[in-house]
CSV table of C-alpha atoms and ligand atoms in Angstrom, one decimal:
chain,number,residue,atom,x,y,z
A,254,UNK,CA,-89.3,-12.1,-65.9
A,255,UNK,CA,-85.9,-13.3,-66.7
A,256,UNK,CA,-84.4,-11.3,-69.6
A,257,UNK,CA,-82.7,-13.0,-72.5
A,258,UNK,CA,-80.0,-10.8,-73.8
A,259,UNK,CA,-78.6,-13.1,-76.4
A,260,UNK,CA,-78.1,-11.2,-79.6
A,261,UNK,CA,-80.2,-12.3,-82.6
A,262,UNK,CA,-78.5,-13.3,-85.8
A,263,UNK,CA,-80.0,-12.7,-89.2
A,264,UNK,CA,-78.4,-14.8,-91.9
A,265,UNK,CA,-77.7,-12.9,-95.0
A,266,UNK,CA,-76.1,-15.6,-97.1
A,267,UNK,CA,-77.8,-14.7,-100.3
A,268,UNK,CA,-75.9,-15.1,-103.6
A,269,UNK,CA,-74.5,-12.0,-105.2
A,270,UNK,CA,-77.1,-10.5,-107.5
A,271,UNK,CA,-76.3,-10.6,-111.2
A,272,UNK,CA,-76.7,-6.9,-111.6
A,273,UNK,CA,-74.0,-6.3,-109.0
A,274,UNK,CA,-71.6,-8.7,-110.6
A,275,UNK,CA,-71.8,-6.9,-114.0
A,276,UNK,CA,-71.3,-3.5,-112.4
A,277,UNK,CA,-68.1,-1.6,-113.1
A,278,UNK,CA,-68.5,1.3,-110.8
A,279,UNK,CA,-68.4,0.1,-107.2
A,280,UNK,CA,-66.7,2.8,-105.2
A,281,UNK,CA,-64.4,1.9,-102.3
A,282,UNK,CA,-65.3,3.6,-99.1
A,283,UNK,CA,-62.4,2.3,-97.0
A,284,UNK,CA,-60.6,4.8,-94.8
A,285,UNK,CA,-57.8,5.0,-97.3
A,286,UNK,CA,-60.3,5.9,-100.0
A,287,UNK,CA,-60.1,9.4,-101.5
A,288,UNK,CA,-63.8,9.6,-100.6
A,289,UNK,CA,-62.8,10.5,-97.1
A,290,UNK,CA,-60.2,13.0,-98.3
A,291,UNK,CA,-62.8,15.2,-99.8
A,292,UNK,CA,-62.4,15.3,-103.6
A,293,UNK,CA,-65.0,17.1,-105.6
A,294,UNK,CA,-68.0,14.8,-105.5
A,295,UNK,CA,-68.6,15.0,-109.3
A,296,UNK,CA,-65.3,13.5,-110.0
A,297,UNK,CA,-66.3,10.3,-108.1
A,298,UNK,CA,-68.8,9.3,-110.7
A,299,UNK,CA,-66.0,8.7,-113.1
A,300,UNK,CA,-64.2,6.3,-110.8
A,301,UNK,CA,-64.2,2.6,-111.7
A,302,UNK,CA,-63.3,-0.2,-109.3
A,303,UNK,CA,-63.7,-3.9,-108.9
A,304,UNK,CA,-66.6,-5.2,-106.9
A,305,UNK,CA,-65.6,-7.2,-103.9
A,306,UNK,CA,-67.7,-9.3,-101.6
A,307,UNK,CA,-66.8,-10.5,-98.2
A,308,UNK,CA,-68.4,-13.9,-97.9
A,309,UNK,CA,-67.5,-14.1,-94.2
A,310,UNK,CA,-69.7,-11.2,-93.4
A,311,UNK,CA,-73.0,-13.0,-93.7
A,312,UNK,CA,-74.6,-12.2,-90.4
A,313,UNK,CA,-76.4,-9.2,-89.2
A,314,UNK,CA,-77.6,-8.0,-85.9
A,315,UNK,CA,-81.2,-7.1,-86.1
A,316,UNK,CA,-83.4,-6.0,-83.2
A,317,UNK,CA,-86.7,-4.5,-83.5
A,318,UNK,CA,-89.8,-3.7,-81.5
A,319,UNK,CA,-92.6,-6.0,-82.8
A,320,UNK,CA,-95.9,-4.5,-83.5
A,321,UNK,CA,-98.7,-6.9,-82.8
A,322,UNK,CA,-101.6,-4.6,-83.4
A,323,UNK,CA,-104.7,-6.4,-84.5
A,324,UNK,CA,-103.6,-9.9,-83.3
A,325,UNK,CA,-105.6,-10.4,-80.2
A,326,UNK,CA,-107.6,-8.4,-77.7
A,327,UNK,CA,-106.9,-9.1,-74.1
A,328,UNK,CA,-105.6,-11.4,-71.5
A,329,UNK,CA,-104.2,-14.8,-72.2
A,330,UNK,CA,-105.6,-14.8,-75.7
A,331,UNK,CA,-103.2,-12.1,-76.6
A,332,UNK,CA,-100.2,-14.4,-76.1
A,333,UNK,CA,-101.4,-17.3,-78.3
A,334,UNK,CA,-100.5,-15.9,-81.7
A,335,UNK,CA,-96.9,-15.3,-80.5
A,336,UNK,CA,-96.6,-18.8,-79.1
A,337,UNK,CA,-97.9,-20.2,-82.4
A,338,UNK,CA,-95.1,-18.4,-84.3
A,339,UNK,CA,-92.3,-19.6,-82.1
A,340,UNK,CA,-91.5,-22.4,-84.6
A,341,UNK,CA,-90.2,-19.7,-87.0
A,342,UNK,CA,-89.5,-16.8,-84.7
A,343,UNK,CA,-88.3,-16.7,-81.2
A,344,UNK,CA,-89.4,-14.0,-78.9
A,345,UNK,CA,-87.6,-13.0,-75.7
A,346,UNK,CA,-89.1,-10.9,-72.9
A,347,UNK,CA,-92.2,-9.7,-74.5
A,348,UNK,CA,-93.1,-6.9,-72.2
A,349,UNK,CA,-96.6,-5.8,-72.9
A,350,UNK,CA,-97.8,-2.2,-72.4
A,351,UNK,CA,-101.5,-1.9,-72.8
A,352,UNK,CA,-101.4,1.4,-74.5
A,353,UNK,CA,-105.0,0.9,-75.7
A,354,UNK,CA,-106.6,0.9,-72.2
A,355,UNK,CA,-104.5,3.8,-71.0
A,356,UNK,CA,-104.9,5.8,-74.1
A,357,UNK,CA,-108.6,5.1,-74.1
A,358,UNK,CA,-108.8,6.4,-70.5
A,359,UNK,CA,-107.0,9.6,-71.3
A,360,UNK,CA,-107.6,10.4,-74.9
A,361,UNK,CA,-110.5,12.3,-76.5
A,362,UNK,CA,-110.1,10.0,-79.6
A,363,UNK,CA,-112.6,7.3,-80.2
A,364,UNK,CA,-111.9,3.9,-78.7
A,365,UNK,CA,-111.8,2.3,-82.1
A,366,UNK,CA,-108.7,4.4,-82.9
A,367,UNK,CA,-106.9,4.0,-79.6
A,368,UNK,CA,-107.5,0.3,-79.6
A,369,UNK,CA,-104.9,0.1,-82.3
A,370,UNK,CA,-102.3,1.4,-80.0
A,371,UNK,CA,-101.9,-1.9,-78.3
A,372,UNK,CA,-98.2,-2.8,-78.7
A,373,UNK,CA,-95.8,-5.3,-77.5
A,374,UNK,CA,-92.1,-4.5,-77.2
A,375,UNK,CA,-90.2,-7.5,-78.2
A,376,UNK,CA,-86.8,-8.8,-79.1
A,377,UNK,CA,-87.3,-10.8,-82.2
A,378,UNK,CA,-84.9,-13.4,-83.4
A,379,UNK,CA,-85.2,-14.2,-87.1
A,380,UNK,CA,-84.3,-17.8,-87.7
A,381,UNK,CA,-85.3,-17.9,-91.3
A,382,UNK,CA,-83.5,-15.6,-93.7
A,383,UNK,CA,-86.4,-15.7,-96.1
A,384,UNK,CA,-88.7,-14.3,-93.4
A,385,UNK,CA,-89.9,-10.9,-94.7
A,386,UNK,CA,-89.3,-8.0,-92.3
A,387,UNK,CA,-92.3,-5.7,-92.5
A,388,UNK,CA,-91.9,-5.1,-96.2
A,389,UNK,CA,-94.9,-3.9,-98.1
A,390,UNK,CA,-96.1,-5.9,-101.1
A,391,UNK,CA,-95.0,-4.4,-104.4
A,392,UNK,CA,-98.4,-2.8,-105.1
A,393,UNK,CA,-98.0,-0.8,-101.9
A,394,UNK,CA,-94.8,0.7,-103.2
A,395,UNK,CA,-96.6,3.1,-105.5
A,396,UNK,CA,-94.3,5.9,-105.2
A,397,UNK,CA,-94.6,9.5,-104.0
A,398,UNK,CA,-93.6,10.8,-107.4
A,399,UNK,CA,-96.9,9.6,-108.8
A,400,UNK,CA,-98.5,12.2,-106.6
A,401,UNK,CA,-98.2,15.5,-108.4
A,402,UNK,CA,-99.1,17.9,-105.6
A,403,UNK,CA,-96.4,16.3,-103.3
A,404,UNK,CA,-93.9,16.4,-106.1
A,405,UNK,CA,-94.6,20.1,-106.6
A,406,UNK,CA,-93.8,20.7,-103.0
A,407,UNK,CA,-90.3,19.1,-103.4
A,408,UNK,CA,-89.3,22.3,-105.2
A,409,UNK,CA,-89.5,24.1,-101.9
A,410,UNK,CA,-87.7,21.4,-99.9
A,411,UNK,CA,-84.8,23.7,-99.1
A,412,UNK,CA,-87.0,26.4,-97.5
A,413,UNK,CA,-87.1,26.7,-93.7
A,414,UNK,CA,-90.9,27.2,-93.7
A,415,UNK,CA,-91.4,23.9,-95.6
A,416,UNK,CA,-94.7,22.4,-94.3
A,417,UNK,CA,-93.9,18.8,-93.5
A,418,UNK,CA,-97.4,18.1,-92.3
A,419,UNK,CA,-99.0,19.2,-95.6
A,420,UNK,CA,-96.3,17.3,-97.5
A,421,UNK,CA,-97.1,14.1,-95.5
A,422,UNK,CA,-100.8,14.5,-96.3
A,423,UNK,CA,-100.1,15.1,-100.0
A,424,UNK,CA,-97.7,12.2,-100.2
A,425,UNK,CA,-100.3,9.8,-98.7
A,426,UNK,CA,-98.3,9.4,-95.5
A,427,UNK,CA,-95.1,8.6,-97.3
A,428,UNK,CA,-93.3,11.8,-96.6
A,429,UNK,CA,-90.1,10.2,-95.3
A,430,UNK,CA,-89.9,7.8,-98.2
A,431,UNK,CA,-90.5,10.4,-100.9
A,432,UNK,CA,-88.4,13.1,-99.4
A,433,UNK,CA,-85.4,10.9,-98.9
A,434,UNK,CA,-85.6,9.2,-102.3
A,435,UNK,CA,-85.8,12.7,-103.9
A,436,UNK,CA,-82.7,13.8,-102.0
A,437,UNK,CA,-80.7,10.7,-103.0
A,438,UNK,CA,-81.5,11.6,-106.6
A,439,UNK,CA,-80.7,15.3,-106.1
A,440,UNK,CA,-77.3,14.6,-104.7
A,441,UNK,CA,-76.6,11.9,-107.4
A,442,UNK,CA,-75.9,9.3,-104.7
A,443,UNK,CA,-77.4,6.5,-106.7
A,444,UNK,CA,-74.8,7.0,-109.5
A,445,UNK,CA,-71.9,7.9,-107.2
A,446,UNK,CA,-72.3,4.8,-105.0
A,447,UNK,CA,-73.9,2.6,-107.6
A,448,UNK,CA,-77.0,2.1,-105.5
A,449,UNK,CA,-79.7,-0.1,-106.8
A,450,UNK,CA,-82.9,2.1,-107.0
A,451,UNK,CA,-85.1,-0.9,-106.0
A,452,UNK,CA,-83.0,-1.7,-103.0
A,453,UNK,CA,-83.0,2.0,-102.0
A,454,UNK,CA,-86.8,2.0,-102.3
A,455,UNK,CA,-87.1,-1.2,-100.4
A,456,UNK,CA,-84.9,0.1,-97.6
A,457,UNK,CA,-86.8,3.3,-97.3
A,458,UNK,CA,-90.2,1.5,-97.3
A,459,UNK,CA,-88.9,-0.6,-94.4
A,460,UNK,CA,-87.6,2.5,-92.6
A,461,UNK,CA,-90.9,4.3,-93.0
A,462,UNK,CA,-92.9,1.3,-91.8
A,463,UNK,CA,-90.7,0.7,-88.8
A,464,UNK,CA,-91.5,4.1,-87.3
A,465,UNK,CA,-94.6,3.8,-85.1
A,466,UNK,CA,-97.3,5.9,-86.6
A,467,UNK,CA,-99.2,5.8,-83.3
A,468,UNK,CA,-96.5,7.9,-81.5
A,469,UNK,CA,-97.7,11.5,-81.4
A,470,UNK,CA,-94.1,12.7,-81.9
A,471,UNK,CA,-91.5,10.1,-82.5
A,472,UNK,CA,-93.0,8.9,-85.8
A,473,UNK,CA,-92.0,9.0,-89.5
A,474,UNK,CA,-93.1,12.6,-89.9
A,475,UNK,CA,-90.6,13.6,-87.3
A,476,UNK,CA,-87.9,11.7,-89.1
A,477,UNK,CA,-88.9,13.4,-92.4
A,478,UNK,CA,-88.9,16.8,-90.6
A,479,UNK,CA,-85.4,16.2,-89.3
A,480,UNK,CA,-84.2,15.1,-92.7
A,481,UNK,CA,-85.6,18.2,-94.3
A,482,UNK,CA,-84.0,20.4,-91.6
A,483,UNK,CA,-80.7,18.6,-92.1
A,484,UNK,CA,-81.0,19.2,-95.9
A,485,UNK,CA,-81.3,23.0,-95.2
A,486,UNK,CA,-78.1,22.8,-93.1
A,487,UNK,CA,-76.3,20.9,-95.8
A,488,UNK,CA,-77.0,23.8,-98.1
A,489,UNK,CA,-75.2,26.2,-95.9
A,490,UNK,CA,-72.0,27.5,-97.5
A,491,UNK,CA,-69.5,26.1,-95.0
A,492,UNK,CA,-71.0,22.6,-95.3
A,493,UNK,CA,-71.8,22.6,-99.0
A,494,UNK,CA,-68.3,23.6,-99.9
A,495,UNK,CA,-66.5,21.0,-97.7
A,496,UNK,CA,-68.7,17.9,-97.4
A,497,UNK,CA,-67.9,14.9,-99.5
A,498,UNK,CA,-70.6,12.7,-101.1
A,499,UNK,CA,-69.8,10.1,-98.4
A,500,UNK,CA,-70.5,12.6,-95.7
A,501,UNK,CA,-73.9,13.5,-97.4
A,502,UNK,CA,-74.8,9.8,-97.8
A,503,UNK,CA,-74.1,9.2,-94.1
A,504,UNK,CA,-75.9,12.3,-92.9
A,505,UNK,CA,-79.1,11.5,-94.8
A,506,UNK,CA,-79.0,7.9,-93.6
A,507,UNK,CA,-78.6,9.1,-90.0
A,508,UNK,CA,-81.4,11.6,-90.2
A,509,UNK,CA,-83.8,9.1,-91.8
A,510,UNK,CA,-83.1,6.4,-89.2
A,511,UNK,CA,-82.1,8.3,-86.1
A,512,UNK,CA,-85.4,7.4,-84.2
A,513,UNK,CA,-86.1,4.1,-85.9
A,514,UNK,CA,-88.5,1.9,-84.0
A,515,UNK,CA,-88.9,4.4,-81.2
A,516,UNK,CA,-91.4,3.0,-78.7
A,517,UNK,CA,-92.9,6.3,-77.6
A,518,UNK,CA,-91.4,6.2,-74.1
A,519,UNK,CA,-88.0,7.4,-73.0
A,520,UNK,CA,-84.9,5.7,-71.6
A,521,UNK,CA,-85.9,6.4,-68.0
A,522,UNK,CA,-89.1,4.4,-68.6
A,523,UNK,CA,-87.2,1.5,-70.1
A,524,UNK,CA,-84.7,1.4,-67.2
A,525,UNK,CA,-87.4,1.7,-64.4
A,526,UNK,CA,-89.4,-1.1,-66.0
A,527,UNK,CA,-86.3,-3.4,-66.5
A,528,UNK,CA,-86.9,-3.5,-70.2
A,529,UNK,CA,-84.5,-5.9,-72.0
A,530,UNK,CA,-83.2,-3.0,-74.2
A,531,UNK,CA,-82.0,-1.2,-71.1
A,532,UNK,CA,-80.1,-4.3,-69.9
A,533,UNK,CA,-78.8,-5.0,-73.4
A,534,UNK,CA,-77.3,-1.5,-73.7
A,535,UNK,CA,-76.4,-1.2,-70.0
A,536,UNK,CA,-78.7,1.8,-69.4
A,537,UNK,CA,-76.5,3.9,-71.7
A,538,UNK,CA,-78.0,5.6,-74.8
A,539,UNK,CA,-80.5,2.8,-74.8
A,540,UNK,CA,-82.8,4.2,-77.4
A,541,UNK,CA,-80.1,5.6,-79.6
A,542,UNK,CA,-78.2,2.3,-79.6
A,543,UNK,CA,-81.5,0.6,-80.6
A,544,UNK,CA,-82.2,3.1,-83.4
A,545,UNK,CA,-78.6,2.5,-84.7
A,546,UNK,CA,-78.7,-1.3,-84.6
A,547,UNK,CA,-82.2,-1.3,-86.1
A,548,UNK,CA,-80.9,0.9,-89.0
A,549,UNK,CA,-78.0,-1.5,-89.5
A,550,UNK,CA,-80.4,-4.4,-89.6
A,551,UNK,CA,-82.5,-2.8,-92.3
A,552,UNK,CA,-79.5,-1.7,-94.3
A,553,UNK,CA,-78.3,-5.3,-94.3
A,554,UNK,CA,-81.7,-6.8,-94.9
A,555,UNK,CA,-82.3,-4.5,-97.9
A,556,UNK,CA,-78.8,-5.2,-99.4
A,557,UNK,CA,-78.5,-1.5,-100.2
A,558,UNK,CA,-74.8,-1.5,-99.6
A,559,UNK,CA,-74.1,-5.2,-100.2
A,560,UNK,CA,-72.0,-4.5,-103.3
A,561,UNK,CA,-69.5,-2.6,-101.2
A,562,UNK,CA,-66.4,-4.2,-99.6
A,563,UNK,CA,-67.2,-5.5,-96.1
A,564,UNK,CA,-64.6,-3.2,-94.6
A,565,UNK,CA,-66.3,-0.2,-96.1
A,566,UNK,CA,-69.7,-1.3,-95.1
A,567,UNK,CA,-68.6,-1.8,-91.5
A,568,UNK,CA,-66.9,1.6,-91.6
A,569,UNK,CA,-70.1,3.2,-92.8
A,570,UNK,CA,-72.1,1.5,-90.1
A,571,UNK,CA,-69.8,2.7,-87.4
A,572,UNK,CA,-70.0,6.3,-88.6
A,573,UNK,CA,-73.7,6.0,-88.8
A,574,UNK,CA,-73.8,4.9,-85.2
A,575,UNK,CA,-71.6,7.8,-84.1
A,576,UNK,CA,-74.0,10.2,-85.7
A,577,UNK,CA,-77.2,8.6,-84.3
A,578,UNK,CA,-75.7,8.3,-80.8
A,579,UNK,CA,-74.9,12.0,-80.8
A,580,UNK,CA,-78.7,12.7,-80.7
A,581,UNK,CA,-78.8,11.4,-77.1
A,582,UNK,CA,-80.2,14.5,-75.4
A,583,UNK,CA,-78.4,13.4,-72.1
A,584,UNK,CA,-75.1,14.2,-73.9
A,585,UNK,CA,-76.3,17.7,-74.9
A,586,UNK,CA,-73.9,19.6,-72.6
A,587,UNK,CA,-71.0,17.5,-73.6
A,588,UNK,CA,-71.5,18.3,-77.3
A,589,UNK,CA,-72.3,22.0,-76.8
A,590,UNK,CA,-69.2,22.5,-74.6
A,591,UNK,CA,-67.0,20.7,-77.1
A,592,UNK,CA,-68.5,22.8,-79.9
A,593,UNK,CA,-67.9,26.0,-78.0
A,594,UNK,CA,-64.3,25.1,-77.2
A,595,UNK,CA,-63.5,24.1,-80.8
A,596,UNK,CA,-65.0,27.4,-82.1
A,597,UNK,CA,-62.9,29.4,-79.6
A,598,UNK,CA,-59.8,27.6,-80.7
A,599,UNK,CA,-60.7,28.0,-84.4
A,600,UNK,CA,-60.3,24.3,-84.5
A,601,UNK,CA,-62.8,23.3,-87.1
A,602,UNK,CA,-60.9,22.9,-90.3
A,603,UNK,CA,-63.4,21.1,-92.5
A,604,UNK,CA,-60.8,19.7,-94.8
A,605,UNK,CA,-60.2,17.3,-92.0
A,606,UNK,CA,-62.5,14.3,-92.0
A,607,UNK,CA,-62.8,14.1,-88.2
A,608,UNK,CA,-64.0,17.8,-88.1
A,609,UNK,CA,-66.5,17.2,-90.8
A,610,UNK,CA,-67.9,14.3,-88.9
A,611,UNK,CA,-68.2,16.4,-85.8
A,612,UNK,CA,-70.0,19.1,-87.7
A,613,UNK,CA,-72.4,16.5,-89.1
A,614,UNK,CA,-73.1,15.4,-85.5
A,615,UNK,CA,-73.9,19.0,-84.5
A,616,UNK,CA,-76.0,19.5,-87.6
A,617,UNK,CA,-78.0,16.4,-86.9
A,618,UNK,CA,-78.5,17.4,-83.3
A,619,UNK,CA,-79.7,20.8,-84.4
A,620,UNK,CA,-82.1,19.2,-86.9
A,621,UNK,CA,-83.4,16.9,-84.2
A,622,UNK,CA,-84.5,19.7,-81.8
A,623,UNK,CA,-85.2,22.5,-84.3
A,624,UNK,CA,-89.0,22.5,-83.8
A,625,UNK,CA,-88.8,25.6,-81.6
A,626,UNK,CA,-86.9,27.4,-84.4
A,627,UNK,CA,-89.7,26.8,-86.9
A,628,UNK,CA,-92.5,29.2,-87.8
A,629,UNK,CA,-95.0,29.4,-84.9
A,630,UNK,CA,-97.8,27.2,-86.3
A,631,UNK,CA,-95.5,24.3,-87.0
A,632,UNK,CA,-93.6,24.8,-83.8
A,633,UNK,CA,-96.7,24.9,-81.7
A,634,UNK,CA,-98.0,21.7,-83.3
A,635,UNK,CA,-94.7,19.9,-82.6
A,636,UNK,CA,-94.8,21.2,-79.0
A,637,UNK,CA,-98.2,19.8,-78.4
A,638,UNK,CA,-97.3,16.4,-80.0
A,639,UNK,CA,-94.2,15.9,-77.9
A,640,UNK,CA,-96.0,16.8,-74.7
A,641,UNK,CA,-98.8,14.5,-75.6
A,642,UNK,CA,-96.2,11.7,-75.9
A,643,UNK,CA,-94.7,12.7,-72.5
A,644,UNK,CA,-98.1,12.8,-70.8
A,645,UNK,CA,-99.0,9.4,-72.3
A,646,UNK,CA,-95.9,7.9,-70.7
A,647,UNK,CA,-96.8,9.6,-67.4
A,648,UNK,CA,-100.3,8.0,-67.6
A,649,UNK,CA,-98.7,4.6,-68.0
A,650,UNK,CA,-96.4,5.1,-65.1
A,651,UNK,CA,-99.2,6.3,-62.9
A,652,UNK,CA,-101.4,3.3,-63.8
A,653,UNK,CA,-98.5,0.9,-63.1
A,654,UNK,CA,-97.8,2.5,-59.7
A,655,UNK,CA,-94.4,3.9,-60.8
A,656,UNK,CA,-93.1,7.4,-60.1
A,657,UNK,CA,-94.2,9.7,-62.9
A,658,UNK,CA,-91.1,10.9,-64.8
A,659,UNK,CA,-90.0,14.5,-65.0
A,660,UNK,CA,-92.1,16.4,-67.6
A,661,UNK,CA,-94.5,13.5,-67.9
A,662,UNK,CA,-97.1,14.5,-65.3
A,663,UNK,CA,-100.2,16.1,-67.0
A,664,UNK,CA,-101.4,17.2,-63.5
A,665,UNK,CA,-98.3,19.4,-62.8
A,666,UNK,CA,-96.9,20.4,-66.2
A,667,UNK,CA,-98.3,22.4,-69.2
A,668,UNK,CA,-97.2,22.5,-72.8
A,669,UNK,CA,-96.1,26.1,-72.4
A,670,UNK,CA,-93.9,25.4,-69.4
A,671,UNK,CA,-92.3,22.4,-71.0
A,672,UNK,CA,-91.6,24.3,-74.2
A,673,UNK,CA,-90.2,27.4,-72.5
A,674,UNK,CA,-87.8,25.3,-70.4
A,675,UNK,CA,-86.7,23.2,-73.4
A,676,UNK,CA,-86.1,26.4,-75.5
A,677,UNK,CA,-84.1,28.1,-72.7
A,678,UNK,CA,-81.9,25.3,-71.5
A,679,UNK,CA,-81.5,23.0,-74.4
A,680,UNK,CA,-82.3,24.6,-77.8
A,681,UNK,CA,-81.0,28.1,-77.3
A,682,UNK,CA,-77.4,27.2,-76.1
A,683,UNK,CA,-77.0,24.8,-79.1
A,684,UNK,CA,-78.3,27.2,-81.7
A,685,UNK,CA,-76.2,30.1,-80.4
A,686,UNK,CA,-73.1,28.0,-81.0
A,687,UNK,CA,-74.4,26.9,-84.4
A,688,UNK,CA,-74.9,30.5,-85.4
A,689,UNK,CA,-71.3,31.3,-84.3
A,690,UNK,CA,-70.2,28.5,-86.6
A,691,UNK,CA,-72.5,29.4,-89.5
A,692,UNK,CA,-73.7,33.0,-89.2
A,693,UNK,CA,-76.1,33.0,-92.2
A,694,UNK,CA,-79.5,34.2,-93.0
A,695,UNK,CA,-80.9,30.8,-92.1
A,696,UNK,CA,-79.3,30.8,-88.7
A,697,UNK,CA,-80.6,34.3,-87.9
A,698,UNK,CA,-84.1,33.2,-89.0
A,699,UNK,CA,-84.0,30.2,-86.7
A,700,UNK,CA,-82.9,32.4,-83.7
A,701,UNK,CA,-85.6,34.9,-84.5
A,702,UNK,CA,-88.3,32.2,-84.6
A,703,UNK,CA,-86.9,30.8,-81.3
A,704,UNK,CA,-87.3,34.2,-79.6
A,705,UNK,CA,-90.7,34.9,-81.0
A,706,UNK,CA,-92.0,31.4,-80.2
A,707,UNK,CA,-90.7,31.6,-76.6
A,708,UNK,CA,-92.5,34.9,-76.2
A,709,UNK,CA,-95.7,33.4,-77.7
A,710,UNK,CA,-95.7,30.5,-75.3
A,711,UNK,CA,-95.3,33.0,-72.4
A,712,UNK,CA,-98.4,34.9,-73.4
A,713,UNK,CA,-101.3,34.4,-70.9
A,714,UNK,CA,-103.8,33.6,-73.7
A,715,UNK,CA,-101.6,30.9,-75.1
A,716,UNK,CA,-100.9,29.4,-71.7
A,717,UNK,CA,-104.6,29.5,-70.9
A,718,UNK,CA,-105.5,27.7,-74.1
A,719,UNK,CA,-103.0,24.9,-73.4
A,720,UNK,CA,-104.2,24.7,-69.8
A,721,UNK,CA,-107.8,24.2,-70.9
A,722,UNK,CA,-106.6,21.4,-73.2
A,723,UNK,CA,-104.7,19.8,-70.3
A,724,UNK,CA,-107.6,20.1,-67.9
A,725,UNK,CA,-110.0,18.6,-70.4
A,726,UNK,CA,-108.3,15.2,-70.0
A,727,UNK,CA,-109.5,12.9,-67.3
A,728,UNK,CA,-107.7,13.2,-64.0
A,729,UNK,CA,-105.7,10.0,-63.7
A,730,UNK,CA,-104.7,10.7,-60.2
A,731,UNK,CA,-108.3,9.9,-59.2
A,732,UNK,CA,-108.2,6.6,-60.9
A,733,UNK,CA,-105.2,5.1,-59.1
B,138,LIG,ZN1,-85.5,12.6,-83.1
């Protein structure tokens, strides 16, 4: 199918809200601003500045994977609803992946559950600015803080053994929303940046809902887990003493959105299937670019930063992209080697903005792959989830007659093997450098868990258990 790579444009020519016009405290975030120079964050709340609005900046790039669950069942019927919507939305290169049939063939879950996995990856062009983008109706925005058990857990948010799975249950599946909203309040970011609480909530609702809950691993709970881990790192003395409020705002936004709209397959899959996103981003950091541009789209759609000067918003969006792009695992060696070299040169003066940004990149990378450094029960669950996602991709590849990607073949890999390799070659080198940078009790705890978890995965009983799980799945090689 011919791929249309024309970028979609989302008009944002809404009038300036009244509550923004009457504000006195819009803070300039331009590069000349003292915000980037690192003043004490508390002083910023006393600043007063004029609100400016760049009327020329009225367009936004917005790309997202469209979830068409529940629209149609099979065959040609499945395309009808999309055609009917073309008068208001244009779709390009809708590449369908029948997750339902494949998952049903492999999963032990009931068909009624896996049927909901049917998903179309689509480039959506919004031609109508009033078109809602996956925003829940107001009654669905009942907030986490109405849930006392979840609220109680927030007191322990800074602990490394925080149970994100339990928190997600207690927060009625809104862990990412509740956790992030709490952190924005804790850091005083609403006052410091004059953020509208309703816009923040609307933004976070959209973020939460634009993660794919059907993904075993790359879903909103993973984003919440990464945000919680990053919060732990932000508490470390070297960071807490040097980061500005702008750094913290960016770090939280990056953690929350770093896997936004993840399709549950990796870049290799998108390239080998000629997916339009691979072409759009020229086979380079395809998913990370998509997460970043999706995050920018939701930021603009929500109007969360619309009261800031356009130059400052664009600067924030660029830095957000730099943080999210750093999570590309194919650039792991590049970052680890750079980190090591800077540490050896003692070249990490955190009063310099560029160095603080680099440390935030490293902190986000650590948070993103910290699962093996968590307590065993959590670590094991994450290990199983990510492997399940890998194997699902491998099943799709096998069914479509494609070469099964590395680590994605359930017939030749085990959870234990994948985890041990990942720990040894990816996680350990990064966390060793992080500990050199920040040799604290938390860093030592993480390394201790890493060592214990690797030993646990190596135990025969653990390997046997995982092997039984793997073998209990249908043998797909016999089906193709
Ligand atoms: Zn991630």
